[in-house]
Amino acid sequence: MHEHDNEYKQLLLNNTKWVEEKLSADPDYFKLLSKGQNPPFLYIGCSDSRLPIDVFTGANPGQIFIHRNVANQVFLNDMNLLTVLEFAIKTLKVKHVIICGHYDCGGIQAAYNGTDLNLVENWTMNVRDIAMEYKKELDAIENINDRINRLSELNVIRQLRQLCKTSIMHEAFKQNNYPQLHGWVLDIAHGKIIELELPVAEWKDYGLLPENYL
Ligand SMILES: [Zn+2]
């Protein structure tokens, strides 16, 4: 027997138990769930195992459409992300798009401090650009962890800006004036979600958001 067999088997045991609990509360729970999804939220977050967003927000299955990658990056040539985005906006017609970073993020740390993982370094190259752009602000923060956490915040705002550049978002705004955009950072040490202020007026000036965006 493999030494990790028990923790693996526990997952399946937990599933059986959870199904029983759900069915005893509502015998039709899975019948309803299997009929389809109509989630109001698209969530783009980090792959970090500590942040299952439905647990932190008390959301239920069917509420949040999810895309995750290391350090919640938005690349305009990432077919995976663009496919998720197109489906969420055009088919599911989500009303909110949330990009969520987090404090103590390994991807952000790797971008700031360097890493011996080449692919992570490639993947987070835009975060390094943000760090260079905001060098003055970041250097003024004495504590290195606070500095990297601030970089996590700046990264969320930058990735939302990236999202606004996609034709998918342009079209959605033109037709419906939604979805609403939200930038979050999860403060893992306290479990709290922090809402970031977005430079909406500036993005409107540059045509990234329509004038009537609220
Ligand atoms: Zn992370």
Coordinates of C-alpha atoms and ligand atoms in Angstrom, one line a residue:
M1 CA 0.0 0.0 0.0
H2 CA 1.2 3.4 -0.9
E3 CA 1.8 5.8 2.0
H4 CA -0.6 8.4 0.6
D5 CA -3.4 5.9 -0.2
N6 CA -5.4 6.8 2.9
E7 CA -5.6 10.5 2.2
Y8 CA -6.5 9.7 -1.4
K9 CA -9.3 7.2 -0.4
Q10 CA -10.6 9.7 2.1
L11 CA -11.5 12.0 -0.8
L12 CA -13.8 9.4 -2.2
L13 CA -15.2 8.5 1.2
N14 CA -15.9 12.2 1.8
N15 CA -17.7 12.3 -1.5
T16 CA -20.0 9.4 -0.6
K17 CA -20.8 11.1 2.7
W18 CA -21.5 14.5 1.1
V19 CA -23.8 13.0 -1.5
E20 CA -25.8 11.3 1.3
E21 CA -26.0 14.5 3.2
K22 CA -27.2 16.4 0.2
L23 CA -29.8 13.8 -0.7
S24 CA -31.2 13.6 2.8
A25 CA -31.7 17.4 2.8
D26 CA -33.2 17.4 -0.7
P27 CA -33.8 14.2 -2.6
D28 CA -33.9 16.2 -5.9
Y29 CA -30.6 18.1 -5.3
F30 CA -28.6 16.3 -8.0
K31 CA -31.5 16.0 -10.4
L32 CA -31.8 19.8 -10.4
L33 CA -28.1 20.3 -10.6
S34 CA -27.8 18.0 -13.7
K35 CA -30.4 20.1 -15.6
G36 CA -27.8 22.8 -16.4
Q37 CA -26.0 25.8 -15.1
N38 CA -26.8 29.5 -15.0
P39 CA -24.0 31.0 -12.9
P40 CA -23.9 34.8 -12.4
F41 CA -20.2 34.9 -11.8
L42 CA -17.1 34.2 -13.8
Y43 CA -14.1 33.8 -11.5
I44 CA -10.5 33.9 -12.6
G45 CA -8.1 33.0 -9.8
C46 CA -4.8 31.5 -8.8
S47 CA -4.3 27.7 -8.8
D48 CA -3.1 27.8 -5.2
S49 CA -4.7 25.0 -3.2
R50 CA -5.7 27.2 -0.3
L51 CA -8.3 29.2 -2.1
P52 CA -11.4 27.3 -3.2
I53 CA -13.5 30.4 -3.7
D54 CA -16.8 28.7 -3.2
V55 CA -15.7 27.7 0.3
F56 CA -14.6 31.3 1.1
T57 CA -17.8 32.9 -0.2
G58 CA -20.3 30.2 0.8
A59 CA -21.3 29.8 -2.9
N60 CA -23.1 26.7 -4.1
P61 CA -22.4 24.4 -7.0
G62 CA -23.8 26.1 -10.1
Q63 CA -23.0 29.7 -9.0
I64 CA -19.4 30.4 -10.1
F65 CA -17.9 29.5 -13.4
I66 CA -14.2 29.1 -12.8
H67 CA -10.8 29.5 -14.5
R68 CA -7.6 29.2 -12.5
N69 CA -3.9 29.4 -13.4
V70 CA -0.7 30.4 -11.6
A71 CA -0.9 34.0 -10.4
N72 CA -4.3 34.6 -12.2
Q73 CA -2.8 35.7 -15.4
V74 CA -4.7 37.0 -18.4
F75 CA -2.9 36.5 -21.7
L76 CA -4.6 37.7 -24.9
N77 CA -3.3 34.6 -26.7
D78 CA -4.3 32.0 -24.0
M79 CA -6.8 29.9 -25.8
N80 CA -7.8 28.2 -22.5
L81 CA -8.7 31.4 -20.8
L82 CA -10.3 33.0 -23.9
T83 CA -12.5 29.9 -24.5
V84 CA -13.7 30.1 -20.9
L85 CA -14.3 33.8 -21.2
E86 CA -16.3 33.5 -24.5
F87 CA -18.4 30.8 -23.1
A88 CA -19.0 32.6 -19.8
I89 CA -19.9 35.9 -21.5
K90 CA -21.8 34.8 -24.6
T91 CA -23.5 31.6 -23.6
L92 CA -23.8 31.8 -19.8
K93 CA -24.2 35.6 -19.9
V94 CA -22.5 36.0 -16.5
K95 CA -23.2 39.4 -14.9
H96 CA -20.0 39.7 -12.9
V97 CA -16.3 38.9 -13.7
I98 CA -14.1 38.6 -10.8
I99 CA -10.3 38.4 -10.9
C100 CA -8.9 37.3 -7.6
G101 CA -5.3 37.2 -6.5
H102 CA -4.0 36.5 -3.0
Y103 CA -1.4 37.4 -0.5
D104 CA 1.4 35.0 0.0
C105 CA 1.2 34.0 -3.7
G106 CA 4.0 31.7 -4.9
G107 CA 3.7 32.9 -8.5
I108 CA 4.0 36.5 -7.5
Q109 CA 7.0 35.7 -5.3
A110 CA 8.6 33.8 -8.2
A111 CA 8.1 36.8 -10.5
Y112 CA 9.6 39.2 -7.9
N113 CA 12.4 37.1 -6.5
G114 CA 13.2 34.9 -9.4
T115 CA 12.8 31.1 -9.5
D116 CA 14.6 28.1 -10.8
L117 CA 11.4 26.9 -12.5
N118 CA 11.7 28.2 -16.0
L119 CA 8.1 27.8 -17.0
V120 CA 6.9 29.7 -14.0
E121 CA 9.3 32.4 -14.8
N122 CA 8.0 32.6 -18.4
W123 CA 4.4 32.5 -17.2
T124 CA 4.8 35.4 -14.7
M125 CA 6.9 37.6 -16.9
N126 CA 4.1 40.2 -17.0
V127 CA 4.2 40.4 -13.2
R128 CA 7.8 41.2 -13.4
D129 CA 7.0 44.0 -15.8
I130 CA 4.5 45.4 -13.3
A131 CA 7.1 45.3 -10.6
M132 CA 9.5 47.2 -12.8
E133 CA 6.8 49.7 -13.7
Y134 CA 5.8 50.3 -10.0
K135 CA 9.4 50.0 -8.7
K136 CA 9.2 53.3 -6.8
E137 CA 6.0 52.5 -5.0
L138 CA 7.1 49.0 -4.2
D139 CA 10.6 50.0 -3.0
A140 CA 9.0 52.4 -0.5
I141 CA 7.4 49.4 1.2
E142 CA 10.0 48.2 3.7
N143 CA 8.7 44.8 4.6
I144 CA 9.3 42.4 1.7
N145 CA 6.1 40.4 2.2
D146 CA 4.0 43.5 2.2
R147 CA 5.8 44.6 -0.9
I148 CA 5.0 41.3 -2.7
N149 CA 1.4 41.5 -1.4
R150 CA 1.1 44.9 -2.9
L151 CA 2.4 43.5 -6.2
S152 CA -0.4 40.9 -6.0
E153 CA -2.9 43.7 -5.8
L154 CA -1.3 45.5 -8.8
N155 CA -1.3 42.3 -10.7
V156 CA -5.1 41.8 -10.3
I157 CA -5.8 45.3 -11.6
R158 CA -3.4 44.7 -14.5
Q159 CA -5.1 41.4 -15.4
L160 CA -8.5 43.1 -15.4
R161 CA -7.1 45.7 -17.7
Q162 CA -5.9 42.9 -20.0
L163 CA -9.4 41.4 -19.9
C164 CA -10.9 44.7 -21.0
K165 CA -8.7 44.6 -24.2
T166 CA -10.4 41.4 -25.5
S167 CA -13.0 41.6 -28.3
I168 CA -15.2 39.4 -26.2
M169 CA -15.5 42.0 -23.5
H170 CA -15.8 44.9 -26.0
E171 CA -18.8 43.2 -27.6
A172 CA -20.4 42.4 -24.3
F173 CA -20.1 46.0 -23.1
K174 CA -21.5 47.3 -26.4
Q175 CA -24.5 45.0 -26.3
N176 CA -25.4 44.9 -22.7
N177 CA -23.2 47.2 -20.6
Y178 CA -22.3 44.2 -18.5
P179 CA -20.6 42.3 -16.9
Q180 CA -19.4 44.2 -14.0
L181 CA -15.7 43.8 -13.2
H182 CA -14.3 43.2 -9.8
G183 CA -10.8 42.9 -8.5
W184 CA -10.3 40.9 -5.4
V185 CA -7.3 39.9 -3.2
L186 CA -7.7 37.1 -0.7
D187 CA -5.8 37.8 2.5
I188 CA -5.1 34.2 3.4
A189 CA -3.8 34.9 6.9
H190 CA -7.2 36.3 7.8
G191 CA -9.5 34.5 5.4
K192 CA -10.8 37.9 4.2
I193 CA -11.6 39.0 0.6
I194 CA -10.4 42.6 -0.1
E195 CA -12.1 44.5 -2.9
L196 CA -9.7 46.6 -4.9
E197 CA -10.6 49.9 -6.3
L198 CA -10.3 49.9 -10.1
P199 CA -9.2 52.9 -12.2
V200 CA -12.5 52.9 -14.1
A201 CA -12.3 56.6 -15.2
E202 CA -8.8 56.1 -16.6
W203 CA -9.9 52.9 -18.4
K204 CA -12.9 54.8 -19.9
D205 CA -10.5 57.5 -21.1
Y206 CA -8.5 54.9 -23.0
G207 CA -11.6 53.2 -24.4
L208 CA -11.1 50.0 -22.4
L209 CA -14.5 50.5 -20.8
P210 CA -17.6 52.2 -22.4
E211 CA -18.6 55.6 -21.2
N212 CA -21.8 54.3 -19.7
Y213 CA -20.1 51.6 -17.6
L214 CA -21.2 52.0 -14.0
Ligands
ZN1 ZN -1.0 32.2 -6.0

